[in-house]
Tab-separated table of C-alpha atoms in Angstrom:
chain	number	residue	atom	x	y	z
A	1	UNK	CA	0.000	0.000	0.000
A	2	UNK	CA	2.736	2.493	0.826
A	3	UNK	CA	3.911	1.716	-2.617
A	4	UNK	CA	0.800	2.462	-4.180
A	5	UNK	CA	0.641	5.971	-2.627
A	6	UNK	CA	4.556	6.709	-3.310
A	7	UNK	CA	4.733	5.032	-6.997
A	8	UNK	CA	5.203	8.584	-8.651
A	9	UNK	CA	6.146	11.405	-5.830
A	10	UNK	CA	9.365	10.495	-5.866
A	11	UNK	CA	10.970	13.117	-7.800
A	12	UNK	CA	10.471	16.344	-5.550
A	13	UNK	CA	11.480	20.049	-5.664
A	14	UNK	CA	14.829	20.107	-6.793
A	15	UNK	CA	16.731	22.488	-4.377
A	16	UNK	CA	19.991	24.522	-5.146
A	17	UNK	CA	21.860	26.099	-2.899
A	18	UNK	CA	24.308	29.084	-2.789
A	19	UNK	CA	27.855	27.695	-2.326
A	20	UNK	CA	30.559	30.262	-1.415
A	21	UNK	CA	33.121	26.841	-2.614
A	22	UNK	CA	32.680	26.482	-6.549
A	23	UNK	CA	35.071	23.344	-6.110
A	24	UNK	CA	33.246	21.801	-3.061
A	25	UNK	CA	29.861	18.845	-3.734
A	26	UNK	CA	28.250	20.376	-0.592
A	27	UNK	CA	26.612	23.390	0.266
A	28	UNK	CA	28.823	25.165	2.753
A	29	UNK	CA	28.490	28.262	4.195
A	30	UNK	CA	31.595	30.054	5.396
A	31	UNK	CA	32.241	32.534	8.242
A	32	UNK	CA	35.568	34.175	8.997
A	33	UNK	CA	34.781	33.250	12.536
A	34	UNK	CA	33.633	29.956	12.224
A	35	UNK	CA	34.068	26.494	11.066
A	36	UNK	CA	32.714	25.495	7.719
A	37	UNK	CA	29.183	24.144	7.903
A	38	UNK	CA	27.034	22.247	5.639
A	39	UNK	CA	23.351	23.374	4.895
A	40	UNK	CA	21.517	20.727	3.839
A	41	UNK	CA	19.125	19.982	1.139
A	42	UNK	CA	17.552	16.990	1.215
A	43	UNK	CA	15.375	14.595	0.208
A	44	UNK	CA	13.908	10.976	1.090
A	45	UNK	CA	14.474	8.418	-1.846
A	46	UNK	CA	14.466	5.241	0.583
A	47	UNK	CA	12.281	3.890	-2.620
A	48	UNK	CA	13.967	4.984	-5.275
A	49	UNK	CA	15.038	1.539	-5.765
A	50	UNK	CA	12.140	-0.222	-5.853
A	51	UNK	CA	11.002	2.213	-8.295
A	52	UNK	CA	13.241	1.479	-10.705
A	53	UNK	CA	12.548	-2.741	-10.883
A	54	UNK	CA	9.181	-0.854	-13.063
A	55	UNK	CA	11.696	0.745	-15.476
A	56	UNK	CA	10.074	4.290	-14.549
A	57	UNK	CA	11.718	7.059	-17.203
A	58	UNK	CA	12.393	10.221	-15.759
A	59	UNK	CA	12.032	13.585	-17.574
A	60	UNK	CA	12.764	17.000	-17.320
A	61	UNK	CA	10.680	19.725	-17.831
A	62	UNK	CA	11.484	19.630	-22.117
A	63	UNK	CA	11.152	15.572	-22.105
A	64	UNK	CA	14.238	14.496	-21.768
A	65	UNK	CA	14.857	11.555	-19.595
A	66	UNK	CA	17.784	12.059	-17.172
A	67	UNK	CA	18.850	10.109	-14.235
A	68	UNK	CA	17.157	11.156	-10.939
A	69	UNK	CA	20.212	11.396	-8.724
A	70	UNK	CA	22.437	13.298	-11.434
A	71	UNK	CA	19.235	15.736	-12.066
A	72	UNK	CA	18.649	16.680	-8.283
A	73	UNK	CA	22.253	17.034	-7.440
A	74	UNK	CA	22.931	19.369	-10.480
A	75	UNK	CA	19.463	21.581	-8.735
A	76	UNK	CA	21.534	21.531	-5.430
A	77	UNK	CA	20.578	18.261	-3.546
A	78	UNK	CA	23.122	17.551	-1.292
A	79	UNK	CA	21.644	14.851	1.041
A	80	UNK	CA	19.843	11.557	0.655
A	81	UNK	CA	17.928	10.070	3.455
A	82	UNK	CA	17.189	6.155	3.389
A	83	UNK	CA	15.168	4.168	5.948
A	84	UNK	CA	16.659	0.799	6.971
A	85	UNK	CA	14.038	-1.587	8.360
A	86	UNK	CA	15.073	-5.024	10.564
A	87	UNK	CA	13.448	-7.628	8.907
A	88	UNK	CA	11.577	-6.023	5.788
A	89	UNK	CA	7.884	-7.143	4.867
A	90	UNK	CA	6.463	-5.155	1.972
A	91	UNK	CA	9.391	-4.153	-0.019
A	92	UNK	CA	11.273	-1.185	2.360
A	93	UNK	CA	14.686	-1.401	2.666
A	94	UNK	CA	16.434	-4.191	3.828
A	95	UNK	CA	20.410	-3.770	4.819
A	96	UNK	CA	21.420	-5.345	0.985
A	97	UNK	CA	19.227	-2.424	-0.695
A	98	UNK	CA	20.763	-0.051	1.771
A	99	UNK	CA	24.035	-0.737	1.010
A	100	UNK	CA	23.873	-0.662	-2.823
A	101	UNK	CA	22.305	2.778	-3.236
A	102	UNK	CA	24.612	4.276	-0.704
A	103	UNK	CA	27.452	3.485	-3.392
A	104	UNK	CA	25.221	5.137	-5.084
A	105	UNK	CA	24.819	8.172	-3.229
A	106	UNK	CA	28.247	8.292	-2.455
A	107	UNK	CA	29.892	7.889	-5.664
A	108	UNK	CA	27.718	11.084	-6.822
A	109	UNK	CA	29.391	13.245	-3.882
A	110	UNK	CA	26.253	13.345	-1.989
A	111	UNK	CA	25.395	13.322	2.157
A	112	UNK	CA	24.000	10.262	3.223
A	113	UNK	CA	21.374	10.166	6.333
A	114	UNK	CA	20.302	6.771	7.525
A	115	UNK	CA	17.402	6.128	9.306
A	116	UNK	CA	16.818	3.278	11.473
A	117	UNK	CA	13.473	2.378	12.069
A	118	UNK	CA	13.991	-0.691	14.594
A	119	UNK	CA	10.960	-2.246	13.323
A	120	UNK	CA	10.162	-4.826	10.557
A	121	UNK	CA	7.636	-2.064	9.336
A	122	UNK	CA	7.034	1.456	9.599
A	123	UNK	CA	7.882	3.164	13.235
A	124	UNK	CA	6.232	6.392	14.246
A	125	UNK	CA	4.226	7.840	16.727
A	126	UNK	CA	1.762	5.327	17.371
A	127	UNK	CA	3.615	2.406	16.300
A	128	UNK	CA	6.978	1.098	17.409
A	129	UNK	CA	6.910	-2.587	16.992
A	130	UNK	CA	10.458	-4.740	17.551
A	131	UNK	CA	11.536	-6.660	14.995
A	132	UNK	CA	10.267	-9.749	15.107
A	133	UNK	CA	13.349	-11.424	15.726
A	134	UNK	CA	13.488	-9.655	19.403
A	135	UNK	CA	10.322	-10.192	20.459
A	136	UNK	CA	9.722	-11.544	24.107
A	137	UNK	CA	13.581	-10.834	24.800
A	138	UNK	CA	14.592	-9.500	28.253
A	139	UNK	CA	15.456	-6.092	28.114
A	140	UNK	CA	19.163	-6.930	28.643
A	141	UNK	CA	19.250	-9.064	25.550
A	142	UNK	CA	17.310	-6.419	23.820
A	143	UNK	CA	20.087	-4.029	24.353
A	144	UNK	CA	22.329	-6.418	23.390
A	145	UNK	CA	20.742	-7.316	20.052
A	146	UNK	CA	20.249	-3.355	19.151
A	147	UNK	CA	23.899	-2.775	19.751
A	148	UNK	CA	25.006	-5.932	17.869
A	149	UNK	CA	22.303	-5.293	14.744
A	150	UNK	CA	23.592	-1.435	14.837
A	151	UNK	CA	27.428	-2.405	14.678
A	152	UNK	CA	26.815	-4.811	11.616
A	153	UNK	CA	25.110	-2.416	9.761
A	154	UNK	CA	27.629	0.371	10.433
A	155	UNK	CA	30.308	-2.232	9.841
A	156	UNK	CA	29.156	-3.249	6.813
A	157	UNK	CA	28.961	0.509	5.459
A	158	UNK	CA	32.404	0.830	6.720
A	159	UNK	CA	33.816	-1.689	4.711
A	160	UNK	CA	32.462	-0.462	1.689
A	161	UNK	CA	33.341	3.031	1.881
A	162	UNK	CA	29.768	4.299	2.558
A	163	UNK	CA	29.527	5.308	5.736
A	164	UNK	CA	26.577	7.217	6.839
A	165	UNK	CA	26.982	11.497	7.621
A	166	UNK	CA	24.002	11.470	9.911
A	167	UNK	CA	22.617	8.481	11.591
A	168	UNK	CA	18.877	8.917	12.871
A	169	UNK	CA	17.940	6.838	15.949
A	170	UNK	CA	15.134	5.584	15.327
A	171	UNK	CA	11.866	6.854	13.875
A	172	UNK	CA	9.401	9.808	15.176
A	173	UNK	CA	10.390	8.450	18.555
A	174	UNK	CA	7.982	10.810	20.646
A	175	UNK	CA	6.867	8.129	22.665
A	176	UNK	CA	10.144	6.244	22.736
A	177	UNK	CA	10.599	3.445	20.430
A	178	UNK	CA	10.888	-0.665	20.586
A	179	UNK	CA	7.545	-0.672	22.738
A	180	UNK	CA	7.241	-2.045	25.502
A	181	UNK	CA	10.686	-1.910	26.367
A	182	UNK	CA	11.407	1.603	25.618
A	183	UNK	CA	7.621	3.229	25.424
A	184	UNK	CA	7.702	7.164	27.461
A	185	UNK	CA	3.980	7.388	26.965
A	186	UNK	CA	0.904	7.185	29.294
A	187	UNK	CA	1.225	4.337	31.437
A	188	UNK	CA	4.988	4.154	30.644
A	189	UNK	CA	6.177	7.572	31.278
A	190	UNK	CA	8.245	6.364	34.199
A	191	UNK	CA	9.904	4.119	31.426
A	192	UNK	CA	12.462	6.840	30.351
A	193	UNK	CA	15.470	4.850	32.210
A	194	UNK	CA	14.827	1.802	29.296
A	195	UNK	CA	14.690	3.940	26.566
A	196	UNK	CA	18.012	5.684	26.934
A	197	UNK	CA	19.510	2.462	27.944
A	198	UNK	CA	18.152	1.198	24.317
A	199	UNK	CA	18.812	4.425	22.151
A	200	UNK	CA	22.602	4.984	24.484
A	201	UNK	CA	23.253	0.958	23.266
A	202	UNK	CA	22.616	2.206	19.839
A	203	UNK	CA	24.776	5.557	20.168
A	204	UNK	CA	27.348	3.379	21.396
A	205	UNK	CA	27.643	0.827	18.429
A	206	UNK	CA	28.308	4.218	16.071
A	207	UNK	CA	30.638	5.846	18.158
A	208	UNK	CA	32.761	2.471	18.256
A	209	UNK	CA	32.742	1.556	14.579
A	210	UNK	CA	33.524	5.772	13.678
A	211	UNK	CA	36.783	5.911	14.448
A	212	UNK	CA	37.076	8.740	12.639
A	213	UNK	CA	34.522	10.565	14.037
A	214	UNK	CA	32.706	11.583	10.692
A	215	UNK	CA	29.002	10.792	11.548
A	216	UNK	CA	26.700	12.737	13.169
A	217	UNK	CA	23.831	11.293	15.434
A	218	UNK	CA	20.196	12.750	15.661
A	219	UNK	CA	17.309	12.080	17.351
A	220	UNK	CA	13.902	12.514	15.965
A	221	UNK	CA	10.862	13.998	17.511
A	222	UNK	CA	7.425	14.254	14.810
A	223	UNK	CA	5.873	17.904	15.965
A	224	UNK	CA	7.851	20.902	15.684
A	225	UNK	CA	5.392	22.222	18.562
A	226	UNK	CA	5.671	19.345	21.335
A	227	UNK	CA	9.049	19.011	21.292
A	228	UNK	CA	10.747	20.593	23.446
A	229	UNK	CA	8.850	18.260	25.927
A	230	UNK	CA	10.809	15.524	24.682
A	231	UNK	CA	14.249	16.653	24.619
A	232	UNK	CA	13.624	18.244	28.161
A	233	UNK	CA	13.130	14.955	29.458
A	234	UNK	CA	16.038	13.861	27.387
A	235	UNK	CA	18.579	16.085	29.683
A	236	UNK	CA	18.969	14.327	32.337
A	237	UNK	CA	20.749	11.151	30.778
A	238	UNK	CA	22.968	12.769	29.035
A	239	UNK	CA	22.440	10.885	25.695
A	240	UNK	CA	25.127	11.330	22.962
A	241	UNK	CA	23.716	13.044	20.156
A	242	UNK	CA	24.408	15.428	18.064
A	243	UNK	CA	21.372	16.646	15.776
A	244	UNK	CA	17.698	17.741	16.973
A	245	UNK	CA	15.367	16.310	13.736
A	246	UNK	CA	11.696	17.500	13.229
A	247	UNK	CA	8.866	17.073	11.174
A	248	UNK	CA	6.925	19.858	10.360
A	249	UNK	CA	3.511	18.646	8.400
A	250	UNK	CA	1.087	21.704	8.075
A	251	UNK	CA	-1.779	19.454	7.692
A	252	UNK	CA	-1.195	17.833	11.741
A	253	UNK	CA	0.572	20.822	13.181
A	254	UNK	CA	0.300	24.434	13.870
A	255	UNK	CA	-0.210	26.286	10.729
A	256	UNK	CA	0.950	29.614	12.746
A	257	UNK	CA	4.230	30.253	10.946
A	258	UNK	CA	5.382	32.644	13.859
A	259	UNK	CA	4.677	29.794	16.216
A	260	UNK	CA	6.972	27.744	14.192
A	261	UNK	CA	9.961	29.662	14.358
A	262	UNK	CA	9.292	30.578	17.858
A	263	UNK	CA	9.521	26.621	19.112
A	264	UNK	CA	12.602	26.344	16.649
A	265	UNK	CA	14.369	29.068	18.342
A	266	UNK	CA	13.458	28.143	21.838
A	267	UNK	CA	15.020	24.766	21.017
A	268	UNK	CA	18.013	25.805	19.785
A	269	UNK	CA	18.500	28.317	22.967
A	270	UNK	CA	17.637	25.593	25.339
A	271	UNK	CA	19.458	22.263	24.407
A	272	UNK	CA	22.018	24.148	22.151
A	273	UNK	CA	21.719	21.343	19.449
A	274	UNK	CA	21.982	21.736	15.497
A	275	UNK	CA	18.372	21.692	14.114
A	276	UNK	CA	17.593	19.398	11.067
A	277	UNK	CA	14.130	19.702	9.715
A	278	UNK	CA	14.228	15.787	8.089
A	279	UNK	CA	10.163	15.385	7.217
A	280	UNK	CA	9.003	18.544	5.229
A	281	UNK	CA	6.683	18.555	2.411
A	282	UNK	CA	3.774	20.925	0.994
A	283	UNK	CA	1.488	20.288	-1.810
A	284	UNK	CA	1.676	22.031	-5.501
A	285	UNK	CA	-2.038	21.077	-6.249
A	286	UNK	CA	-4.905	19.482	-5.198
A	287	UNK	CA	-5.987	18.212	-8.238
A	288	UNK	CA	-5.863	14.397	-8.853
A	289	UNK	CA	-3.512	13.064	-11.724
A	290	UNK	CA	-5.402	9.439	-11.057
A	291	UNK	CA	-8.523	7.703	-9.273
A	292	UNK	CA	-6.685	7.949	-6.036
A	293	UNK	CA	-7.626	10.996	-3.813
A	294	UNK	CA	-4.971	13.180	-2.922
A	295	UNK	CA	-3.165	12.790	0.687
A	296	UNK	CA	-3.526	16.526	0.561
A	297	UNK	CA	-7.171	17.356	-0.961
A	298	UNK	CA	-8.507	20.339	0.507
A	299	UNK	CA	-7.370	24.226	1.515
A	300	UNK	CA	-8.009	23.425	5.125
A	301	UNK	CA	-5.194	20.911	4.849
A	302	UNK	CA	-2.704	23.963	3.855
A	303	UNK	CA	-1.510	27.369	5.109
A	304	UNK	CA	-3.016	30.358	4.277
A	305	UNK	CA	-0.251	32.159	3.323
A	306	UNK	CA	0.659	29.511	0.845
A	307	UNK	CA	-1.881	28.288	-1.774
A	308	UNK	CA	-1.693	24.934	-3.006
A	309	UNK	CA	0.069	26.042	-6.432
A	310	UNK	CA	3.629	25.865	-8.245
A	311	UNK	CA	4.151	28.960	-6.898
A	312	UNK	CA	3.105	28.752	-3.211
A	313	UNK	CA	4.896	25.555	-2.924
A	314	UNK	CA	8.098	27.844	-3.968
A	315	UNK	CA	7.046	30.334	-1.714
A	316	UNK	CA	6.448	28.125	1.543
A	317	UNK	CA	10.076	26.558	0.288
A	318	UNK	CA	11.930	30.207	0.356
A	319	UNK	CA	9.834	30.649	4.259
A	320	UNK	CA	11.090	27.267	5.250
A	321	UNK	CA	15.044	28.010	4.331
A	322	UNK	CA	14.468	31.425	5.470
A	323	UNK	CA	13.285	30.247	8.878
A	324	UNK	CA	15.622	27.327	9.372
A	325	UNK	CA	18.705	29.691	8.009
A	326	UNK	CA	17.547	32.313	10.622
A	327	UNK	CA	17.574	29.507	14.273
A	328	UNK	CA	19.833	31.262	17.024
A	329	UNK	CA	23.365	30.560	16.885
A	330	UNK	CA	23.721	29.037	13.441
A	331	UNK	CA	21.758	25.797	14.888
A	332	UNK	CA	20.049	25.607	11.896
A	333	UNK	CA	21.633	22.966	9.435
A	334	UNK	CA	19.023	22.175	6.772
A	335	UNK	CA	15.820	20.412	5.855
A	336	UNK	CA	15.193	17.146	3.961
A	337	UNK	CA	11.866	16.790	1.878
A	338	UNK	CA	9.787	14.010	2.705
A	339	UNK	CA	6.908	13.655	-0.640
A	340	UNK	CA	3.883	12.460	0.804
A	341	UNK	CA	0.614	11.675	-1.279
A	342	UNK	CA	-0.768	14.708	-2.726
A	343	UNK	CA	2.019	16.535	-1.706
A	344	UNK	CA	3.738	16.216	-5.333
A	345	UNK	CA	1.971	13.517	-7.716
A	346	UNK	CA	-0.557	10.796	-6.775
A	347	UNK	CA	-0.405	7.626	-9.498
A	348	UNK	CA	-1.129	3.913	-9.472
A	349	UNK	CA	1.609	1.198	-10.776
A	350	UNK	CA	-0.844	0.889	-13.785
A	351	UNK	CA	-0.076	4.099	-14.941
A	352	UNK	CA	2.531	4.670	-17.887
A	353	UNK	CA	6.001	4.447	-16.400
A	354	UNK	CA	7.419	7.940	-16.985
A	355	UNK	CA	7.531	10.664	-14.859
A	356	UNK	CA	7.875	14.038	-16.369
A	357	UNK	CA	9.665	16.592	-13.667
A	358	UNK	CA	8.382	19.670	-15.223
A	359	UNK	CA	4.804	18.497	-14.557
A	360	UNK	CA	5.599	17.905	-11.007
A	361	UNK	CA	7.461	21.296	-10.866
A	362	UNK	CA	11.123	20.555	-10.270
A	363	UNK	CA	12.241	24.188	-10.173
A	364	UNK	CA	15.317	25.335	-7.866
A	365	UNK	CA	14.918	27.112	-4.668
A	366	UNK	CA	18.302	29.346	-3.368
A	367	UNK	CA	19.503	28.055	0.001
């Protein structure tokens, strides 16, 4: 089913940034008075392979067909995110699909983000489900197996050259992840203890197998707004990480944009962590290209500020940079773009095998 929904929004806005290095593959930003820092532009293709076993043709906006990672690079994607699942059951990514797109990724110059979902299936706020292979463990074998299944993944990254810039711990983890074991929610809110001892077993494999100390860790909390509730609780234990990640989904959350920026802010003031905005996505119509309804169908689903056009997709783009670019103390790092149905381009594997990017308006934003 997820396949159905994602079959043809896989080729997003194409983002380009403003390098001040005309000979560096990243998007840097220099200050005289600081270290060199990446700003990222991203975007989620943990499909992309799957897509192409139906020998989908990309094309630009004049009909040419190009190759997807070559085309979004060349608009100023800098960063790929792919989610790794356990013990796969529907077609997501398994650690063999992982690795071969990361030489991918990697031998196009490109950041690669990994995200761990801990789960046969898909992890998020309601649902954090071990892998079937550690169900009915004790929690100290639990721990065991998520530092063991961590360090062969990294491991086998490492020993292909394709190690990982920013590893994500787990998915939308507001209510802590691996449930029971690890759940901070309700009944379990006491449980905070088990789920740093889980997530600080993970943290641990990285730090071991980067000896070079080249990846980044991040956490990942699914409402800009409730946040800071999370990470506050997060204090106390002292976890190793290095990256606050957010969703921000106007449809769920606050469509105040001031509101927004203020609970970005306040979270870079108060845990002094660089800010990654890794789920974003708005829609460029609400029209339906098939007999599927749009994810996104209706104005009360959007911002007003932002109509559900070409244009006010652009538009809520240049607020999102603007916002992110403008978090206290140069906290804010970048944004990766998470296509949800309706969000680009709704279609059905039945449909004709091309996707045209000029009809799902791959223009370039400055970063």
């Amino acid at each position: 089913m997820k396949l159905l929904q994602y079959i043809f929004i896989i080729a997003l806005i194409a983002l380009t940034s403003c390098s001040k290095n005309d000979n560096s593959d990243h998007n840097n930003d220099v200050d005289d008075d600081q270290e060199q820092k990446t700003f990222y532009a991203g975007m989620d293709l943990s499909f992309q392979s799957e897509l192409e076993n139906y020998n989908i043709d990309y094309k630009d906006a004049e009909g040419n067909s190009i190759e997807l990672l070559d085309f979004v690079k060349s608009k100023g994607t800098n960063l790929v995110r792919l989610k790794l699942w356990h013990s796969p059951q529907n077609g997501e990514n398994g650690l063999e699909d992982i690795k071969a797109y990361a030489q991918r990724v990697k031998s196009k110059n490109m950041n690669f983000l990994l995200n761990f979902h801990y789960s046969d299936y898909w992890a998020d706020p309601g649902t954090q489900t071990p892998p079937s292979a550690w169900q009915n463990l004790s929690l100290t074998d639990l721990k065991v197996a998520v530092y063991n299944y961590t360090k062969n993944v990294i491991g086998q990254l490492k020993s292909q050259h394709t190690l990982p810039d920013i590893i994500q711990i787990g998915n939308e983890i507001d209510n802590g992840f691996l449930w029971d074991y690890g759940k901070v929610w309700n009944a379990f809110d006491g449980n905070w203890v088990n789920y740093t001892s889980l997530v600080s077993e993970a943290i641990r494999a990285v730090r071991e197998m980067d000896t070079e100390n080249e990846i980044k860790i991040m956490l990942h909390h699914s409402n800009v707004e409730n946040s800071i509730y999370f990470f506050y609780n997060l204090q106390t234990f002292n976890l190793d990480f290095d990256i606050i990640g957010l969703s921000y989904y106007p449809q769920f959350q606050t469509k105040d944009l001031n509101l927004v920026a203020s609970k970005l802010n306040n979270l870079a003031n108060r845990f002094n962590k660089d800010i990654l905005m890794v789920e974003v996505a708005y829609p460029f119509t609400l029209e339906w290209n098939d007999n599927l309804t749009n994810y996104i169908g209706s104005t009360n689903q959007t911002i007003l500020e932002f109509a559900p056009t070409p244009q006010g997709q652009k538009a809520y783009m240049e607020w999102l940079i603007t916002t992110i670019r403008n978090i206290p103390n140069d906290k804010g790092i970048g944004f990766c773009y998470w296509p949800q149905t309706g969000s680009l381009l709704t279609a059905t594997k039945v449909q004709p095998p091309t996707v045209h990017l000029g009809r799902i308006n791959a223009y370039s934003i400055s970063t």
